[in-house]
JSON list of C-alpha atoms in Angstrom, two decimals:
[
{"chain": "I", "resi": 205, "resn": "UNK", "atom": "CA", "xyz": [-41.69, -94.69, -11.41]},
{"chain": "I", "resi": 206, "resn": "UNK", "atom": "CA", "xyz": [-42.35, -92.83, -8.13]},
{"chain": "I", "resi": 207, "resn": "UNK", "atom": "CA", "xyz": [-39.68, -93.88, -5.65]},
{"chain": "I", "resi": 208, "resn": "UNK", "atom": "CA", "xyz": [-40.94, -95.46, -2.31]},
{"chain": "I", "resi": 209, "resn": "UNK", "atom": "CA", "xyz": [-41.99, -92.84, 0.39]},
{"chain": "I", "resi": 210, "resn": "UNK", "atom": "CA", "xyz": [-39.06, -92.35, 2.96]},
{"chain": "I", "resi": 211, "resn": "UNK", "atom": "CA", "xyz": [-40.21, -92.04, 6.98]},
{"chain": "I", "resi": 212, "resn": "UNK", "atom": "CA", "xyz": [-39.56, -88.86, 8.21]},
{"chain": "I", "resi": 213, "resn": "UNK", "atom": "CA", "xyz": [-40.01, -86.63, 5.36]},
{"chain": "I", "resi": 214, "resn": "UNK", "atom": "CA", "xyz": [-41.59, -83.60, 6.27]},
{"chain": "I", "resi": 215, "resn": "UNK", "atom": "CA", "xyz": [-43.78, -80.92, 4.39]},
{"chain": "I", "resi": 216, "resn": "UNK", "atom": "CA", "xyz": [-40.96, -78.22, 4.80]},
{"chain": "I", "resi": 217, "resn": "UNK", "atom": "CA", "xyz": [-38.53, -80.55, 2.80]},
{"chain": "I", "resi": 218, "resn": "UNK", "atom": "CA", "xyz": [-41.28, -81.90, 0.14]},
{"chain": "I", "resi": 219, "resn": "UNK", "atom": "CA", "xyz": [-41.60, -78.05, -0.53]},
{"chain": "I", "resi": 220, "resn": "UNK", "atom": "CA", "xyz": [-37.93, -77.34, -0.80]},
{"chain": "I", "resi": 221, "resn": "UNK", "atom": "CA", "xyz": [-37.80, -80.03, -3.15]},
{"chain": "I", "resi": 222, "resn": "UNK", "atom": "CA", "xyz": [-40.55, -78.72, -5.18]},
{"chain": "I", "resi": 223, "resn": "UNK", "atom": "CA", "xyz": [-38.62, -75.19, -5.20]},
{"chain": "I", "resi": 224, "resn": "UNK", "atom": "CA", "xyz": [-35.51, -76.54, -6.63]},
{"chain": "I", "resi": 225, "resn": "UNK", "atom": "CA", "xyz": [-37.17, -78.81, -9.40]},
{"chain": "I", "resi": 226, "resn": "UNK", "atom": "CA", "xyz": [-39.81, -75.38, -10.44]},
{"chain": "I", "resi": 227, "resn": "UNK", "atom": "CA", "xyz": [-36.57, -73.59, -10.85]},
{"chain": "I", "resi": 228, "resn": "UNK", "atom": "CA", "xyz": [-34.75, -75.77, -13.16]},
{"chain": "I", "resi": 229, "resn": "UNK", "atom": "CA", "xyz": [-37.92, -75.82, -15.75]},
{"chain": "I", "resi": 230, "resn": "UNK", "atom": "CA", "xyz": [-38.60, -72.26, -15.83]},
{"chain": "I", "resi": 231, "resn": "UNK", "atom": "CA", "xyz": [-34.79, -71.69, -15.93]},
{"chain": "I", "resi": 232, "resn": "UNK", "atom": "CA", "xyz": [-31.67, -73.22, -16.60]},
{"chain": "I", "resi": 233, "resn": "UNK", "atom": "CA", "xyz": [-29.07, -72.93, -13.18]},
{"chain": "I", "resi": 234, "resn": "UNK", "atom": "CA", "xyz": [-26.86, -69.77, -13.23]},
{"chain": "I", "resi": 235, "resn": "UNK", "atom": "CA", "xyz": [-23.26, -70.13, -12.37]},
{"chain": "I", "resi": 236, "resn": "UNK", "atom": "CA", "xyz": [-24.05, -69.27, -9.16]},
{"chain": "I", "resi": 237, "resn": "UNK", "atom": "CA", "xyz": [-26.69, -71.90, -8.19]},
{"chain": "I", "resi": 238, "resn": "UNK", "atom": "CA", "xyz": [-24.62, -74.60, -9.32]},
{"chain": "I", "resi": 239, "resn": "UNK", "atom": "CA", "xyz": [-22.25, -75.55, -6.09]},
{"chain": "I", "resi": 240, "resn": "UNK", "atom": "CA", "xyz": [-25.83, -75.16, -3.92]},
{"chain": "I", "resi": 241, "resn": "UNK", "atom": "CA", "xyz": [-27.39, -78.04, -6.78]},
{"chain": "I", "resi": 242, "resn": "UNK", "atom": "CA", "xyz": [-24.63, -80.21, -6.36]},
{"chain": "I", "resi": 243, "resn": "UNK", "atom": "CA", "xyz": [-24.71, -80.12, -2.56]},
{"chain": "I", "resi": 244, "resn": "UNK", "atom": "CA", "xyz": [-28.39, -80.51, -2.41]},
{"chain": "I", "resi": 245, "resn": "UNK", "atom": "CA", "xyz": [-28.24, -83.57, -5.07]},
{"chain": "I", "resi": 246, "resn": "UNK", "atom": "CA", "xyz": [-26.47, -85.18, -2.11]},
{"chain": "I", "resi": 247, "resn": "UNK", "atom": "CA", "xyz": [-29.31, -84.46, 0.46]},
{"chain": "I", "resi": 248, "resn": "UNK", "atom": "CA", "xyz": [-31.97, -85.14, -1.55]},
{"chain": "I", "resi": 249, "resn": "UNK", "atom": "CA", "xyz": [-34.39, -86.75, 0.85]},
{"chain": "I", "resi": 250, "resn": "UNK", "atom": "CA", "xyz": [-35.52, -89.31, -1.71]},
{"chain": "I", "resi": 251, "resn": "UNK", "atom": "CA", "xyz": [-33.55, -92.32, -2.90]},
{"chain": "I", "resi": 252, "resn": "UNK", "atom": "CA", "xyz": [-31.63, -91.35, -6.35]},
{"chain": "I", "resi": 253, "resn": "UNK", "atom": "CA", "xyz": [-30.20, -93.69, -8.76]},
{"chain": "I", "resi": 254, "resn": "UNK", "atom": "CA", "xyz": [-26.80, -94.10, -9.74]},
{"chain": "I", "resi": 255, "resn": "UNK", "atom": "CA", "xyz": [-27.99, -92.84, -13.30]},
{"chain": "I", "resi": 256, "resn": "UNK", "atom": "CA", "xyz": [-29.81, -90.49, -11.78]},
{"chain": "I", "resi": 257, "resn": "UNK", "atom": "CA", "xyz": [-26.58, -88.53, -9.95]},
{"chain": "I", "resi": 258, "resn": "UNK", "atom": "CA", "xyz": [-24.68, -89.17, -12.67]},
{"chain": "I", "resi": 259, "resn": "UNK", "atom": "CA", "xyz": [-27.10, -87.05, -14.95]},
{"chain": "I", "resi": 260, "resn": "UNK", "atom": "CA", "xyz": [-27.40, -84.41, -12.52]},
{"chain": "I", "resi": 261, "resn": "UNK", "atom": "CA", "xyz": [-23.57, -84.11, -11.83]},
{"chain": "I", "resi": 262, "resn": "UNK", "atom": "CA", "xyz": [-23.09, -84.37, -15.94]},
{"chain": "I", "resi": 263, "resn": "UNK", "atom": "CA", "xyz": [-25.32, -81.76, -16.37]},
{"chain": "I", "resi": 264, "resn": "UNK", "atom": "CA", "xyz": [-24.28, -79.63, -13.65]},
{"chain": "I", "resi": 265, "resn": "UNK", "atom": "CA", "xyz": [-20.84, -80.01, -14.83]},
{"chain": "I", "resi": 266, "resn": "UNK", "atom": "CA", "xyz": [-21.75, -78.16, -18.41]},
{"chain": "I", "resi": 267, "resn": "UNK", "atom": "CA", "xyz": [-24.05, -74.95, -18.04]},
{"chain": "I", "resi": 268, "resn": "UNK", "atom": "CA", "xyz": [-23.88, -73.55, -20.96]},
{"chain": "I", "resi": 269, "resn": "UNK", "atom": "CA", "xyz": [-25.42, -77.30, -22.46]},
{"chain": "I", "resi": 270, "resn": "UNK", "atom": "CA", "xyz": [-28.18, -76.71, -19.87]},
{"chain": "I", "resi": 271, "resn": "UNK", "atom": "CA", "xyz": [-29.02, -73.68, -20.93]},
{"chain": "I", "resi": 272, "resn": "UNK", "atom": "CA", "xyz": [-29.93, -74.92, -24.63]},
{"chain": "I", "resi": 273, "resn": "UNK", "atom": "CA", "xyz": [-31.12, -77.71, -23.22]},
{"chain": "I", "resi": 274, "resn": "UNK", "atom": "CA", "xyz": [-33.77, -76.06, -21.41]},
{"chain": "I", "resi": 275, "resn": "UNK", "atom": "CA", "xyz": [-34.35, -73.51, -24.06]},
{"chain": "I", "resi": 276, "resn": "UNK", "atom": "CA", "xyz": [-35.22, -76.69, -26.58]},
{"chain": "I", "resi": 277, "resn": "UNK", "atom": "CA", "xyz": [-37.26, -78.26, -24.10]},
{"chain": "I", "resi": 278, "resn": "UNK", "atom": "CA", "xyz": [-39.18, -75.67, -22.72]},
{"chain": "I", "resi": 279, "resn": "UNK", "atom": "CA", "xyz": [-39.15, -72.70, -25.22]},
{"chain": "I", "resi": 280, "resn": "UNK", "atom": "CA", "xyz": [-38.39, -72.56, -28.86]},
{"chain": "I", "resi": 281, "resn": "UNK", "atom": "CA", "xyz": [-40.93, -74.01, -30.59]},
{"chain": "I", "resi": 282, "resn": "UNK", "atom": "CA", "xyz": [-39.81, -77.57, -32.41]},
{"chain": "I", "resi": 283, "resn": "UNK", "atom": "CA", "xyz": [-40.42, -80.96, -32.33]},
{"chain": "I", "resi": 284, "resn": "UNK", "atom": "CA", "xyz": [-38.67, -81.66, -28.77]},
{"chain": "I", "resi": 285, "resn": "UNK", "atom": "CA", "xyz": [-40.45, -78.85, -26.82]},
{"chain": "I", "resi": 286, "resn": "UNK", "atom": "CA", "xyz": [-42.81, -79.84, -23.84]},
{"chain": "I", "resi": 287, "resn": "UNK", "atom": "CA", "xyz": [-45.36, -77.23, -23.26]},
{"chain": "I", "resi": 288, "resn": "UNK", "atom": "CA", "xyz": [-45.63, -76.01, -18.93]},
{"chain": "I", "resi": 289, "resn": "UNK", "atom": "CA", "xyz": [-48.79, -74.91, -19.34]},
{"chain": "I", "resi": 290, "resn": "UNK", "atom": "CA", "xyz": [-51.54, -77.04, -18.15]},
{"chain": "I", "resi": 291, "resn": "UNK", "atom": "CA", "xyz": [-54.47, -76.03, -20.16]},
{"chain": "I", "resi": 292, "resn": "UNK", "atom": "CA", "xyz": [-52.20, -77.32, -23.71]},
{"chain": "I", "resi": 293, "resn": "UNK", "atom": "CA", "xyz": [-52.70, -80.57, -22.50]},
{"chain": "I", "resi": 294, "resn": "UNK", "atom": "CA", "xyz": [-56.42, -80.41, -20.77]},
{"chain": "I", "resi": 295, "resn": "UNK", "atom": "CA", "xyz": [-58.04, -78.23, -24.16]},
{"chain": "I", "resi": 296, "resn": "UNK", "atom": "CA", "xyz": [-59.27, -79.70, -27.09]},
{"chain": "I", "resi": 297, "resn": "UNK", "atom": "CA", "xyz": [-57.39, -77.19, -29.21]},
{"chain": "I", "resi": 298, "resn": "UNK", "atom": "CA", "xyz": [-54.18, -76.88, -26.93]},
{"chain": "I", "resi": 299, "resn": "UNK", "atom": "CA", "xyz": [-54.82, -73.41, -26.10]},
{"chain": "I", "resi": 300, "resn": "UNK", "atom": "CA", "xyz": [-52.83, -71.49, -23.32]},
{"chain": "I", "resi": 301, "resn": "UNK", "atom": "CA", "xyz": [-56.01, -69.81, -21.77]},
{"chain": "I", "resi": 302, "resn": "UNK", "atom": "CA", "xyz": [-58.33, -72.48, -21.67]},
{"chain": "I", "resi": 303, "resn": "UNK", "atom": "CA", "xyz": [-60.74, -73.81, -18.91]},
{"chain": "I", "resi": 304, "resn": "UNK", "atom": "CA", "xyz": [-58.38, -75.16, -16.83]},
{"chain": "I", "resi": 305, "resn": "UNK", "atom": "CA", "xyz": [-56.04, -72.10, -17.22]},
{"chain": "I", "resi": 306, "resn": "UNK", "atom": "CA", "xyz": [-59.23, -69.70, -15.95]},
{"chain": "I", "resi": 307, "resn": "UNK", "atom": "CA", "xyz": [-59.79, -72.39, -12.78]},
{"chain": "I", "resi": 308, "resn": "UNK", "atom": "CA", "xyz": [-56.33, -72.16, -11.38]},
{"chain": "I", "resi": 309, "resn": "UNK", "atom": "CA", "xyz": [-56.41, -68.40, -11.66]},
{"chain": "I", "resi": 310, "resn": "UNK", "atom": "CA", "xyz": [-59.38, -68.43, -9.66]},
{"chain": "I", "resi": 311, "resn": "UNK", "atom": "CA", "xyz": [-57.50, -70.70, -7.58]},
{"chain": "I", "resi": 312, "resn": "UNK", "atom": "CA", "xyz": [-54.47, -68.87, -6.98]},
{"chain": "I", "resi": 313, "resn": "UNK", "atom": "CA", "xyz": [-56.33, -65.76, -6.23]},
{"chain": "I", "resi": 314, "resn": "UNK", "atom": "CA", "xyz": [-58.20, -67.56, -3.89]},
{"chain": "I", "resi": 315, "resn": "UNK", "atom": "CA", "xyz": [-54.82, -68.75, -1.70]},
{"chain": "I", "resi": 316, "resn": "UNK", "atom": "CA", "xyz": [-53.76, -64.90, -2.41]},
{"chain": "I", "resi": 317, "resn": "UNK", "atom": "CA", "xyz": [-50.81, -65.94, -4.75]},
{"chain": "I", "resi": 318, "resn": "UNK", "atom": "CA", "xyz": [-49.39, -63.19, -6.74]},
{"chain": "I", "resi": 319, "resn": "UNK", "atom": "CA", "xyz": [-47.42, -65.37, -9.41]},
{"chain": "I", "resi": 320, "resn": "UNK", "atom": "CA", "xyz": [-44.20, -64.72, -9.81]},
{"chain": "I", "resi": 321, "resn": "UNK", "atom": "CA", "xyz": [-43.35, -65.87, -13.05]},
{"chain": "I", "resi": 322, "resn": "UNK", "atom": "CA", "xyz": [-43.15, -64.39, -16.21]},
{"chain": "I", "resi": 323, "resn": "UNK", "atom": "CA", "xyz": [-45.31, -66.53, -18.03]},
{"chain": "I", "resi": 324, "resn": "UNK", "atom": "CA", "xyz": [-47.69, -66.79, -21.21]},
{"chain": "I", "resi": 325, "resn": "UNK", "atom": "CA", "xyz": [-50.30, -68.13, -19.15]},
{"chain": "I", "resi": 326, "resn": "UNK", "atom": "CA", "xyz": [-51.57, -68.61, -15.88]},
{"chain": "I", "resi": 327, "resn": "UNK", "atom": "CA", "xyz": [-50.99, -72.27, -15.33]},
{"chain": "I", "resi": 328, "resn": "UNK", "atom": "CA", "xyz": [-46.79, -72.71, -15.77]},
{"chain": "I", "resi": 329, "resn": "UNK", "atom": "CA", "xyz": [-45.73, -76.28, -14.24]},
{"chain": "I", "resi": 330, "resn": "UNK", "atom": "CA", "xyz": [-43.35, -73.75, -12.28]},
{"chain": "I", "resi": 331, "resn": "UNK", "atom": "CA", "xyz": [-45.73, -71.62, -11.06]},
{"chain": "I", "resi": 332, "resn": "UNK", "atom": "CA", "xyz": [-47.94, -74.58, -9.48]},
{"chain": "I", "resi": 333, "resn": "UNK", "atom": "CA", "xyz": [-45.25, -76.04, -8.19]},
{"chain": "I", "resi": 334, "resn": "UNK", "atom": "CA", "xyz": [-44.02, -72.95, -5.98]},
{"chain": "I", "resi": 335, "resn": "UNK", "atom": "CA", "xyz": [-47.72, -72.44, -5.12]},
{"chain": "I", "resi": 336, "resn": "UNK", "atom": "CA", "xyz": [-48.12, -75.86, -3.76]},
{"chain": "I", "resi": 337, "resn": "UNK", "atom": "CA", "xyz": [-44.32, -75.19, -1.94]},
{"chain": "I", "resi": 338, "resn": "UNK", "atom": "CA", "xyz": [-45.91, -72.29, -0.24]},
{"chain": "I", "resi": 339, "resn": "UNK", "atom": "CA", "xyz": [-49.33, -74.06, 0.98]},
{"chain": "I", "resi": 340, "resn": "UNK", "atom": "CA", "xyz": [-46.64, -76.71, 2.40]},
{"chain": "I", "resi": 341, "resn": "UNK", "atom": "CA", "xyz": [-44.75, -74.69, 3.90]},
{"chain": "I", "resi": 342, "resn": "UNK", "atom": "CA", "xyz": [-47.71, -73.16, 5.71]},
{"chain": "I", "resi": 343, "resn": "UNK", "atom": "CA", "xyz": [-49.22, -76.56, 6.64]},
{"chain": "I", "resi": 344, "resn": "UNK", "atom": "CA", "xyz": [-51.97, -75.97, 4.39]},
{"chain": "I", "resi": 345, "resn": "UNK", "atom": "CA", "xyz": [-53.05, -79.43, 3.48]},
{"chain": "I", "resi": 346, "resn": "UNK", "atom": "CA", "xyz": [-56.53, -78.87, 2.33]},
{"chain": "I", "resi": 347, "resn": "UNK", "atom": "CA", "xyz": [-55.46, -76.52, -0.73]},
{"chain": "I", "resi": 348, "resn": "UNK", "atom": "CA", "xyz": [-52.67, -78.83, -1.33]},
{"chain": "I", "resi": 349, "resn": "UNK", "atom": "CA", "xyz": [-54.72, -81.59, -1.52]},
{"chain": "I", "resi": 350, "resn": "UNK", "atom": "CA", "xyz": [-56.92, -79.50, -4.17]},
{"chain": "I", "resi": 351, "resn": "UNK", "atom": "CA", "xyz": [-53.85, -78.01, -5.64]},
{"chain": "I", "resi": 352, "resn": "UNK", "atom": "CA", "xyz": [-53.03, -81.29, -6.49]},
{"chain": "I", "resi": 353, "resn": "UNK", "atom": "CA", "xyz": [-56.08, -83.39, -7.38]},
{"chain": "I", "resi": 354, "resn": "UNK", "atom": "CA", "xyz": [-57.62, -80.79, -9.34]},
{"chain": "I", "resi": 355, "resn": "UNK", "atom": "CA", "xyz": [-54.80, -78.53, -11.43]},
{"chain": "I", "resi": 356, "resn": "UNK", "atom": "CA", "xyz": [-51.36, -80.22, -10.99]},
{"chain": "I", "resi": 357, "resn": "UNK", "atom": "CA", "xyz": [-52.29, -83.83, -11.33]},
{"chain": "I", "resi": 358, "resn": "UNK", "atom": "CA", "xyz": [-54.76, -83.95, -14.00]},
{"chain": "I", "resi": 359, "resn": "UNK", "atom": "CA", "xyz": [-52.54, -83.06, -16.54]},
{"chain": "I", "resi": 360, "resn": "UNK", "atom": "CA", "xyz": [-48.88, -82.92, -14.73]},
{"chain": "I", "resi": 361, "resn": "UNK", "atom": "CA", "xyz": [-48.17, -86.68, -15.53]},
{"chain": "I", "resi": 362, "resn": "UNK", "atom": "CA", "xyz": [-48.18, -86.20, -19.16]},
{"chain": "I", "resi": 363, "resn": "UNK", "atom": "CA", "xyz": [-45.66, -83.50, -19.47]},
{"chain": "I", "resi": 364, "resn": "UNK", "atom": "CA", "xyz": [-43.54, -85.29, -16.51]},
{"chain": "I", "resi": 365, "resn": "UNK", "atom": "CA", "xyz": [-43.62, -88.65, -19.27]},
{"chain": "I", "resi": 366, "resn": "UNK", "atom": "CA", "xyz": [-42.42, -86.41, -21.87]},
{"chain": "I", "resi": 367, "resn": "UNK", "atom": "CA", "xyz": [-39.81, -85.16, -19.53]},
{"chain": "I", "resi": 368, "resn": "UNK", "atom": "CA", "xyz": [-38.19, -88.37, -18.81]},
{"chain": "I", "resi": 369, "resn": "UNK", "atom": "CA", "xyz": [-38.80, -89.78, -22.61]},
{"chain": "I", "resi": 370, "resn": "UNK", "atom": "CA", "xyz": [-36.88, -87.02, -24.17]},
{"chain": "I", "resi": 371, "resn": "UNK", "atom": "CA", "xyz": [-33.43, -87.24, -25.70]},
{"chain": "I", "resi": 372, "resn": "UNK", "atom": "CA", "xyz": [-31.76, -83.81, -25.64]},
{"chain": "I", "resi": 373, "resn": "UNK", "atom": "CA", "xyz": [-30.91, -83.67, -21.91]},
{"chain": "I", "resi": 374, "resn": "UNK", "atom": "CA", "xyz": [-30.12, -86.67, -19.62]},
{"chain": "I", "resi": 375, "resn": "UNK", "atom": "CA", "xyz": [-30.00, -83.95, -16.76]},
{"chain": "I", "resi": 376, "resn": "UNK", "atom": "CA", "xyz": [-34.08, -83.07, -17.55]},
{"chain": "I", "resi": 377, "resn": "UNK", "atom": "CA", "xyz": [-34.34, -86.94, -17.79]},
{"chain": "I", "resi": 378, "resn": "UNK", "atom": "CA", "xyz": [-33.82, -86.92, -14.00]},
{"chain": "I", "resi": 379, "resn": "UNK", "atom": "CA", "xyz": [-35.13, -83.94, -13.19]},
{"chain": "I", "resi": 380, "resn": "UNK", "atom": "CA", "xyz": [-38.55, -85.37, -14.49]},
{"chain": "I", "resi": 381, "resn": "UNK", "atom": "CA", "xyz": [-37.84, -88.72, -12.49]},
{"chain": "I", "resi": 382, "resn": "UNK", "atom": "CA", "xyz": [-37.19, -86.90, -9.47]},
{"chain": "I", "resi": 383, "resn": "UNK", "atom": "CA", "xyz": [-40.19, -84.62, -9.60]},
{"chain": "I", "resi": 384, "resn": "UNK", "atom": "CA", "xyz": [-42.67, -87.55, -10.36]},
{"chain": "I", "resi": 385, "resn": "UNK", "atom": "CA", "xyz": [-40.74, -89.04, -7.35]},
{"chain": "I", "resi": 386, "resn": "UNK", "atom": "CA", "xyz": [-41.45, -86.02, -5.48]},
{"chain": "I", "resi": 387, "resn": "UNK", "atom": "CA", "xyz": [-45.43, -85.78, -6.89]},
{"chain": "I", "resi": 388, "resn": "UNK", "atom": "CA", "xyz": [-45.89, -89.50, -6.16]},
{"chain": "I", "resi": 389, "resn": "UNK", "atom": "CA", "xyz": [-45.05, -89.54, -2.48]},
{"chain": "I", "resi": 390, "resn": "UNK", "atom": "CA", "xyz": [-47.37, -86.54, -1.68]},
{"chain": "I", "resi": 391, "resn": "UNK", "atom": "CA", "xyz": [-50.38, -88.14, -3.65]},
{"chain": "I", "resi": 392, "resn": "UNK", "atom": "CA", "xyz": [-49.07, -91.67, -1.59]},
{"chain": "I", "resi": 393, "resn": "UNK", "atom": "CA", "xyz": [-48.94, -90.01, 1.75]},
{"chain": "I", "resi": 394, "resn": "UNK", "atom": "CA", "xyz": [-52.39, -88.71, 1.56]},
{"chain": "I", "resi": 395, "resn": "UNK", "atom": "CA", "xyz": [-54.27, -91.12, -0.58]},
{"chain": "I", "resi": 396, "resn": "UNK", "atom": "CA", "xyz": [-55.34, -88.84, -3.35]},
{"chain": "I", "resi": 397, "resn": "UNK", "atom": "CA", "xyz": [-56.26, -89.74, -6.69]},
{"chain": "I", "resi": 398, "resn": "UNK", "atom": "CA", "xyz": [-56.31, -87.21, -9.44]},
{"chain": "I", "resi": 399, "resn": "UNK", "atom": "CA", "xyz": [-59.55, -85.37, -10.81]},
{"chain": "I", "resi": 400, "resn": "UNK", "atom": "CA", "xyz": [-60.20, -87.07, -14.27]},
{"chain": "I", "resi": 401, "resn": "UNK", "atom": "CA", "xyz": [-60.10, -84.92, -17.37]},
{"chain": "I", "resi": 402, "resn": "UNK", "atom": "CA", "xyz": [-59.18, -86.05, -20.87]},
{"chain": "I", "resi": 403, "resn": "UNK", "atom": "CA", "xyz": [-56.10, -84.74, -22.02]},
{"chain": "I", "resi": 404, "resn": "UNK", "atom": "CA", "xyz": [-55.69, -83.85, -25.84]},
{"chain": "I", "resi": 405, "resn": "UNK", "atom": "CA", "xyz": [-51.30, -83.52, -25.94]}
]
């Protein structure tokens, strides 16, 4: 449910955005990020729901229930985790260094990116997120508009609809609302449509 494209928003604060929601699914907030979260709940350039400040103020409002929360989600292996990594959802066996995996790394290295996660694979939500932050930042629409189509759409949906359909954290809920929000108006603003792949997760 991508929320309506506001006039005015510029690349700089799409890519701030994007920061800010790659941080909170590679890591749960520290004590010390959480009065900057609150404040920039309340700039958000996008419209937010009531339920959707409510969750993020809830959840900011209990760290330590973050923390597990992302650890379930994200982490330990169970029923309730969502896998980050793009090729799990874009390889017939789910593997973490499949095709897809191998094409953003040529990608990245392509743009220059040295990632800066510590990740199992290549292709972390996270990581494409800050990469596409970056290329925003630096008016780079081209490789944005390939970053997207190609690696971060394809397959980003599906783990954004697990996101918001999970039950352990109301505070991921809208995290995964806002980034689809987020997603949505970039894809919007320049009329893209996703490459198609079949996804086997």
């Amino acid at each position: 449910m991508g929320a309506e494209v506001p006039v005015g928003v510029s690349l700089a604060e799409r890519a701030a955005q994007l920061r800010v929601l790659a941080g909170l699914i590679y890591r749960a907030p520290g004590q010390d990020a959480l009065a900057a979260l609150a404040e920039c709940v309340e700039s958000w350039p996008d419209p937010l729901t009531p339920a959707q400040r409510q969750a993020w103020q809830e959840g900011l409002a209990q760290p330590e229930a973050l923390l597990l929360a992302n650890e379930q989600l994200f982490w330990v292996p169970g029923s309730q985790r969502l896998s980050p990594f793009g090729s799990v959802y874009t390889d017939k066996d789910n593997l973490t260094w499949g095709d897809t995996a191998r094409a953003w790394q040529r990608f990245a290295s392509a743009q220059q990116w040295q990632p800066v996660l510590e990740c199992a694979a290549p292709d972390h939500l996270s990581e494409q997120l800050l990469l596409l932050a970056l290329l925003l930042e630096q008016d780079n629409v081209e490789a944005s508009r390939e970053l997207l189509c190609d690696h971060l759409m394809p397959w980003g949906p599906r783990f954004i609809a697990g996101l918001e359909a999970q039950s352990v954290s109301r505070f991921y809920q809208a995290v995964g609302q806002m980034l689809e929000g987020t997603l949505q108006a970039l894809m919007a603003q320049w009329s893209l449509s996703a490459t198609a792949m079949p996804l086997y997760r």
